[in-house]
PDB file of C-alpha atoms in Angstrom:
ATOM      1  CA  GLU A 401     -11.285  18.115   6.273  1.00 84.00           C
ATOM      2  CA  ILE A 402     -10.289  14.687   7.560  1.00 91.00           C
ATOM      3  CA  GLU A 403     -13.767  14.199   9.011  1.00 93.00           C
ATOM      4  CA  TYR A 404     -15.305  15.419   5.764  1.00 94.00           C
ATOM      5  CA  SER A 405     -13.276  12.979   3.647  1.00 95.00           C
ATOM      6  CA  HIS A 406     -14.115  10.197   6.107  1.00 95.00           C
ATOM      7  CA  SER A 407     -17.834  10.931   5.690  1.00 96.00           C
ATOM      8  CA  LYS A 408     -17.430  10.800   1.894  1.00 96.00           C
ATOM      9  CA  ILE A 409     -15.536   7.514   2.099  1.00 96.00           C
ATOM     10  CA  LEU A 410     -18.303   6.062   4.296  1.00 94.00           C
ATOM     11  CA  LEU A 411     -20.917   7.120   1.725  1.00 94.00           C
ATOM     12  CA  ASP A 412     -18.925   5.626  -1.157  1.00 94.00           C
ATOM     13  CA  PRO A 413     -15.758   3.677  -0.320  1.00 92.00           C
ATOM     14  CA  ARG A 414     -14.843   3.613  -4.031  1.00 93.00           C
ATOM     15  CA  ASN A 415     -14.715   7.414  -4.172  1.00 94.00           C
ATOM     16  CA  ASN A 416     -11.042   7.817  -5.045  1.00 95.00           C
ATOM     17  CA  SER A 417     -11.385  11.598  -4.809  1.00 95.00           C
ATOM     18  CA  ALA A 418     -12.362  11.261  -1.143  1.00 96.00           C
ATOM     19  CA  TRP A 419      -9.279   9.113  -0.508  1.00 96.00           C
ATOM     20  CA  ASN A 420      -7.146  11.748  -2.266  1.00 94.00           C
ATOM     21  CA  GLN A 421      -8.753  14.470  -0.152  1.00 94.00           C
ATOM     22  CA  ARG A 422      -7.909  12.499   2.965  1.00 94.00           C
ATOM     23  CA  TRP A 423      -4.295  12.288   1.797  1.00 93.00           C
ATOM     24  CA  PHE A 424      -4.034  16.048   1.421  1.00 89.00           C
ATOM     25  CA  ALA A 425      -5.908  16.709   4.652  1.00 89.00           C
ATOM     26  CA  THR A 426      -3.691  14.392   6.683  1.00 91.00           C
ATOM     27  CA  HIS A 427      -0.564  15.848   5.147  1.00 85.00           C
ATOM     28  CA  GLU A 428      -1.553  19.390   6.087  1.00 73.00           C
ATOM     29  CA  GLY A 429      -0.881  20.828   2.651  1.00 55.00           C
ATOM     30  CA  GLU A 430       0.851  24.156   2.626  1.00 44.00           C
ATOM     31  CA  ILE A 431       1.807  26.316  -0.300  1.00 42.00           C
ATOM     32  CA  ALA A 432       5.546  26.792  -0.573  1.00 44.00           C
ATOM     33  CA  ALA A 433       6.862  29.861  -2.363  1.00 40.00           C
ATOM     34  CA  ASN A 434       7.800  29.143  -5.987  1.00 42.00           C
ATOM     35  CA  SER A 435       7.411  25.388  -5.631  1.00 51.00           C
ATOM     36  CA  GLY A 436       3.677  24.776  -5.771  1.00 58.00           C
ATOM     37  CA  MET A 437       2.165  22.392  -3.226  1.00 59.00           C
ATOM     38  CA  LYS A 438       4.433  21.176  -0.469  1.00 62.00           C
ATOM     39  CA  LEU A 439       3.083  18.491   1.802  1.00 65.00           C
ATOM     40  CA  ALA A 440       4.224  17.809   5.332  1.00 75.00           C
ATOM     41  CA  LYS A 441       5.390  14.264   6.083  1.00 80.00           C
ATOM     42  CA  LEU A 442       3.190  12.251   8.410  1.00 88.00           C
ATOM     43  CA  SER A 443       4.603  11.460  11.827  1.00 88.00           C
ATOM     44  CA  PHE A 444       5.080   7.760  12.458  1.00 91.00           C
ATOM     45  CA  GLU A 445       2.104   7.729  14.830  1.00 93.00           C
ATOM     46  CA  LYS A 446      -0.159   9.393  12.252  1.00 93.00           C
ATOM     47  CA  ALA A 447       1.126   7.069   9.521  1.00 94.00           C
ATOM     48  CA  GLU A 448       0.327   4.074  11.697  1.00 96.00           C
ATOM     49  CA  GLU A 449      -3.187   5.442  12.269  1.00 96.00           C
ATOM     50  CA  GLU A 450      -3.691   6.072   8.544  1.00 97.00           C
ATOM     51  CA  ALA A 451      -2.331   2.632   7.611  1.00 97.00           C
ATOM     52  CA  ASN A 452      -4.848   1.027   9.974  1.00 97.00           C
ATOM     53  CA  TYR A 453      -7.600   3.223   8.515  1.00 97.00           C
ATOM     54  CA  ALA A 454      -6.695   2.062   5.004  1.00 97.00           C
ATOM     55  CA  VAL A 455      -6.594  -1.614   6.010  1.00 97.00           C
ATOM     56  CA  CYS A 456     -10.048  -1.239   7.595  1.00 95.00           C
ATOM     57  CA  GLY A 457     -11.275   0.399   4.381  1.00 95.00           C
ATOM     58  CA  ALA A 458      -9.847  -2.477   2.361  1.00 95.00           C
ATOM     59  CA  GLN A 459     -11.564  -5.002   4.616  1.00 92.00           C
ATOM     60  CA  VAL A 460     -14.918  -3.416   3.749  1.00 90.00           C
ATOM     61  CA  ASP A 461     -14.291  -4.103   0.053  1.00 90.00           C
ATOM     62  CA  PRO A 462     -11.004  -5.819  -0.808  1.00 92.00           C
ATOM     63  CA  PHE A 463     -11.761  -5.393  -4.531  1.00 92.00           C
ATOM     64  CA  ASN A 464     -11.673  -1.599  -4.121  1.00 94.00           C
ATOM     65  CA  GLU A 465      -8.317  -0.273  -5.331  1.00 95.00           C
ATOM     66  CA  SER A 466      -8.583   3.077  -3.466  1.00 97.00           C
ATOM     67  CA  PRO A 467      -7.734   1.975   0.113  1.00 97.00           C
ATOM     68  CA  TRP A 468      -4.929  -0.223  -1.179  1.00 97.00           C
ATOM     69  CA  ARG A 469      -3.272   2.640  -3.060  1.00 97.00           C
ATOM     70  CA  TYR A 470      -3.756   4.908  -0.042  1.00 97.00           C
ATOM     71  CA  LEU A 471      -2.063   2.305   2.181  1.00 98.00           C
ATOM     72  CA  ILE A 472       0.841   1.907  -0.260  1.00 97.00           C
ATOM     73  CA  GLY A 473       1.271   5.685  -0.383  1.00 95.00           C
ATOM     74  CA  VAL A 474       1.371   6.037   3.404  1.00 96.00           C
ATOM     75  CA  LEU A 475       3.830   3.179   3.856  1.00 96.00           C
ATOM     76  CA  MET A 476       6.072   4.132   0.934  1.00 95.00           C
ATOM     77  CA  GLU A 477       6.309   7.690   2.247  1.00 93.00           C
ATOM     78  CA  GLN A 478       7.499   6.358   5.609  1.00 93.00           C
ATOM     79  CA  CYS A 479       9.989   4.001   3.955  1.00 92.00           C
ATOM     80  CA  ARG A 480      11.448   6.807   1.832  1.00 89.00           C
ATOM     81  CA  TRP A 481      11.744   8.981   4.921  1.00 87.00           C
ATOM     82  CA  VAL A 482      13.715   6.403   6.933  1.00 87.00           C
ATOM     83  CA  GLN A 483      16.082   5.846   4.002  1.00 84.00           C
ATOM     84  CA  LYS A 484      17.155   9.435   4.490  1.00 79.00           C
ATOM     85  CA  ASP A 485      19.280  10.284   7.502  1.00 63.00           C
ATOM     86  CA  GLU A 486      16.467  12.355   9.039  1.00 64.00           C
ATOM     87  CA  GLY A 487      14.267   9.311   9.589  1.00 61.00           C
ATOM     88  CA  ALA A 488      16.872   6.786  10.691  1.00 66.00           C
ATOM     89  CA  ASP A 489      15.592   6.746  14.284  1.00 74.00           C
ATOM     90  CA  ASP A 490      12.203   5.423  13.140  1.00 84.00           C
ATOM     91  CA  LYS A 491      13.559   2.700  10.841  1.00 89.00           C
ATOM     92  CA  ASP A 492      12.686  -0.222  13.137  1.00 91.00           C
ATOM     93  CA  LYS A 493       9.200   1.173  13.811  1.00 93.00           C
ATOM     94  CA  VAL A 494       8.519   1.693  10.093  1.00 94.00           C
ATOM     95  CA  ASN A 495       9.778  -1.796   9.213  1.00 94.00           C
ATOM     96  CA  GLY A 496       7.541  -3.195  11.948  1.00 95.00           C
ATOM     97  CA  LEU A 497       4.524  -1.309  10.599  1.00 96.00           C
ATOM     98  CA  LEU A 498       5.275  -2.528   7.090  1.00 96.00           C
ATOM     99  CA  ARG A 499       5.515  -6.138   8.248  1.00 96.00           C
ATOM    100  CA  ASP A 500       2.333  -5.797  10.346  1.00 97.00           C
ATOM    101  CA  CYS A 501       0.434  -4.542   7.300  1.00 97.00           C
ATOM    102  CA  VAL A 502       1.815  -7.405   5.201  1.00 97.00           C
ATOM    103  CA  ALA A 503       0.605  -9.869   7.854  1.00 96.00           C
ATOM    104  CA  LYS A 504      -2.877  -8.309   7.941  1.00 96.00           C
ATOM    105  CA  ILE A 505      -3.155  -8.432   4.157  1.00 95.00           C
ATOM    106  CA  LYS A 506      -1.993 -12.056   4.075  1.00 94.00           C
ATOM    107  CA  ASP A 507      -4.708 -12.885   6.626  1.00 92.00           C
ATOM    108  CA  MET A 508      -7.288 -11.183   4.415  1.00 91.00           C
ATOM    109  CA  ASN A 509      -5.997 -13.063   1.382  1.00 87.00           C
ATOM    110  CA  ASP A 510      -6.148 -16.395   3.212  1.00 85.00           C
ATOM    111  CA  SER A 511      -9.678 -15.887   4.525  1.00 79.00           C
ATOM    112  CA  PRO A 512     -11.941 -14.297   1.900  1.00 67.00           C
ATOM    113  CA  THR A 513     -15.347 -13.097   3.029  1.00 63.00           C
ATOM    114  CA  GLU A 514     -18.622 -14.577   1.908  1.00 65.00           C
ATOM    115  CA  ASP A 515     -19.796 -11.178   0.652  1.00 64.00           C
ATOM    116  CA  TYR A 516     -17.563 -11.336  -2.394  1.00 62.00           C
ATOM    117  CA  PRO A 517     -17.128 -13.806  -5.208  1.00 64.00           C
ATOM    118  CA  ALA A 518     -14.776 -16.708  -4.771  1.00 63.00           C
ATOM    119  CA  GLY A 519     -11.410 -16.465  -6.379  1.00 71.00           C
ATOM    120  CA  PRO A 520      -8.397 -14.255  -6.064  1.00 85.00           C
ATOM    121  CA  CYS A 521      -8.712 -10.557  -5.333  1.00 91.00           C
ATOM    122  CA  VAL A 522      -6.361  -8.845  -7.780  1.00 94.00           C
ATOM    123  CA  SER A 523      -6.389  -5.523  -5.906  1.00 95.00           C
ATOM    124  CA  LEU A 524      -5.372  -7.187  -2.655  1.00 95.00           C
ATOM    125  CA  MET A 525      -2.723  -9.308  -4.371  1.00 96.00           C
ATOM    126  CA  SER A 526      -1.294  -6.288  -6.175  1.00 96.00           C
ATOM    127  CA  ALA A 527      -0.975  -4.330  -2.925  1.00 97.00           C
ATOM    128  CA  LEU A 528       0.609  -7.305  -1.195  1.00 97.00           C
ATOM    129  CA  VAL A 529       3.156  -7.642  -4.004  1.00 97.00           C
ATOM    130  CA  ASP A 530       4.076  -3.959  -3.683  1.00 97.00           C
ATOM    131  CA  LEU A 531       4.584  -4.271   0.066  1.00 97.00           C
ATOM    132  CA  LEU A 532       6.521  -7.536  -0.162  1.00 97.00           C
ATOM    133  CA  GLU A 533       8.873  -5.881  -2.635  1.00 96.00           C
ATOM    134  CA  THR A 534       9.293  -2.991  -0.216  1.00 95.00           C
ATOM    135  CA  VAL A 535      10.197  -5.373   2.632  1.00 94.00           C
ATOM    136  CA  GLY A 536      12.921  -6.537   0.249  1.00 93.00           C
ATOM    137  CA  ASP A 537      14.340  -9.597   1.997  1.00 94.00           C
ATOM    138  CA  LYS A 538      14.815 -12.873   0.092  1.00 95.00           C
ATOM    139  CA  THR A 539      11.692 -14.557   1.506  1.00 96.00           C
ATOM    140  CA  SER A 540       9.470 -11.574   0.734  1.00 96.00           C
ATOM    141  CA  LEU A 541      10.867 -11.174  -2.780  1.00 97.00           C
ATOM    142  CA  GLU A 542      10.316 -14.900  -3.479  1.00 97.00           C
ATOM    143  CA  GLU A 543       6.745 -14.580  -2.246  1.00 97.00           C
ATOM    144  CA  ALA A 544       6.202 -11.460  -4.383  1.00 97.00           C
ATOM    145  CA  LYS A 545       7.609 -13.238  -7.453  1.00 97.00           C
ATOM    146  CA  ASN A 546       5.293 -16.219  -6.928  1.00 97.00           C
ATOM    147  CA  MET A 547       2.297 -13.977  -6.417  1.00 96.00           C
ATOM    148  CA  MET A 548       3.150 -12.120  -9.624  1.00 97.00           C
ATOM    149  CA  GLY A 549       3.026 -15.481 -11.378  1.00 96.00           C
ATOM    150  CA  GLU A 550      -0.534 -15.872 -10.092  1.00 95.00           C
ATOM    151  CA  LEU A 551      -1.367 -12.341 -11.202  1.00 97.00           C
ATOM    152  CA  VAL A 552      -0.202 -13.147 -14.744  1.00 96.00           C
ATOM    153  CA  VAL A 553      -3.120 -15.586 -14.858  1.00 95.00           C
ATOM    154  CA  GLU A 554      -5.657 -13.768 -12.674  1.00 93.00           C
ATOM    155  CA  ASP A 555      -5.126 -10.267 -14.098  1.00 94.00           C
ATOM    156  CA  PRO A 556      -5.042 -10.824 -17.873  1.00 93.00           C
ATOM    157  CA  VAL A 557      -5.352  -7.124 -18.700  1.00 95.00           C
ATOM    158  CA  ARG A 558      -1.999  -6.471 -17.012  1.00 96.00           C
ATOM    159  CA  ARG A 559      -0.343  -9.776 -17.954  1.00 96.00           C
ATOM    160  CA  LYS A 560       2.675  -8.098 -19.622  1.00 97.00           C
ATOM    161  CA  TYR A 561       3.034  -5.736 -16.683  1.00 97.00           C
ATOM    162  CA  TRP A 562       3.242  -8.636 -14.239  1.00 97.00           C
ATOM    163  CA  HIS A 563       5.788 -10.437 -16.430  1.00 96.00           C
ATOM    164  CA  LYS A 564       7.917  -7.290 -16.429  1.00 97.00           C
ATOM    165  CA  ARG A 565       7.602  -6.932 -12.658  1.00 97.00           C
ATOM    166  CA  GLN A 566       8.632 -10.577 -12.227  1.00 96.00           C
ATOM    167  CA  SER A 567      11.816  -9.976 -14.207  1.00 95.00           C
ATOM    168  CA  THR A 568      12.591  -6.953 -12.004  1.00 95.00           C
ATOM    169  CA  VAL A 569      12.142  -9.039  -8.861  1.00 96.00           C
ATOM    170  CA  LEU A 570      14.397 -11.757 -10.279  1.00 94.00           C
ATOM    171  CA  VAL A 571      17.145  -9.138 -10.611  1.00 94.00           C
ATOM    172  CA  LEU A 572      16.550  -8.043  -7.008  1.00 93.00           C
ATOM    173  CA  LEU A 573      16.669 -11.651  -5.848  1.00 93.00           C
ATOM    174  CA  GLY A 574      20.033 -12.053  -7.561  1.00 91.00           C
ATOM    175  CA  LYS A 575      21.346  -9.060  -5.636  1.00 90.00           C
ATOM    176  CA  VAL A 576      19.922 -10.231  -2.305  1.00 85.00           C
ATOM    177  CA  SER A 577      21.344 -13.744  -2.772  1.00 68.00           C
ATOM    178  CA  GLU A 578      24.844 -12.467  -3.491  1.00 58.00           C
TER     179      GLU A 578
END
């Protein structure tokens, strides 16, 4: 199924259903008695592979929301896992992967391709904000807050959303500074 979803993504990278299929295929869905669908957690190695796959997909078309949301899902799953006691051994590896992905996205943001129109890429910026918030240190939160200020201007449809997110990050910054 992973190969099948990959072929569908190659045919149409904006096919969100193909990205969703890849998610379920990589997570080896299994039906749990009386609880509906239960998905297995990705190993760190598989998560790293899937994160790189998503970043490559985003490089093909940074304006495509699908690979960004896939990337966020993979990384957030790993972060939630290490917050539990069961994943504590992988904490440094997961934090490293998160920071590597942030660095790759920053590089993409700093060097737009000629294939796409000039100007900010809201999908890329939105994903970067989510990951910077997840990193959670003072520098990352400041950067996320500033980027949200840009998104207030560049993403007028979600202007109120970005204002709300900024206020949330200000609260987090107050806690980190204390």
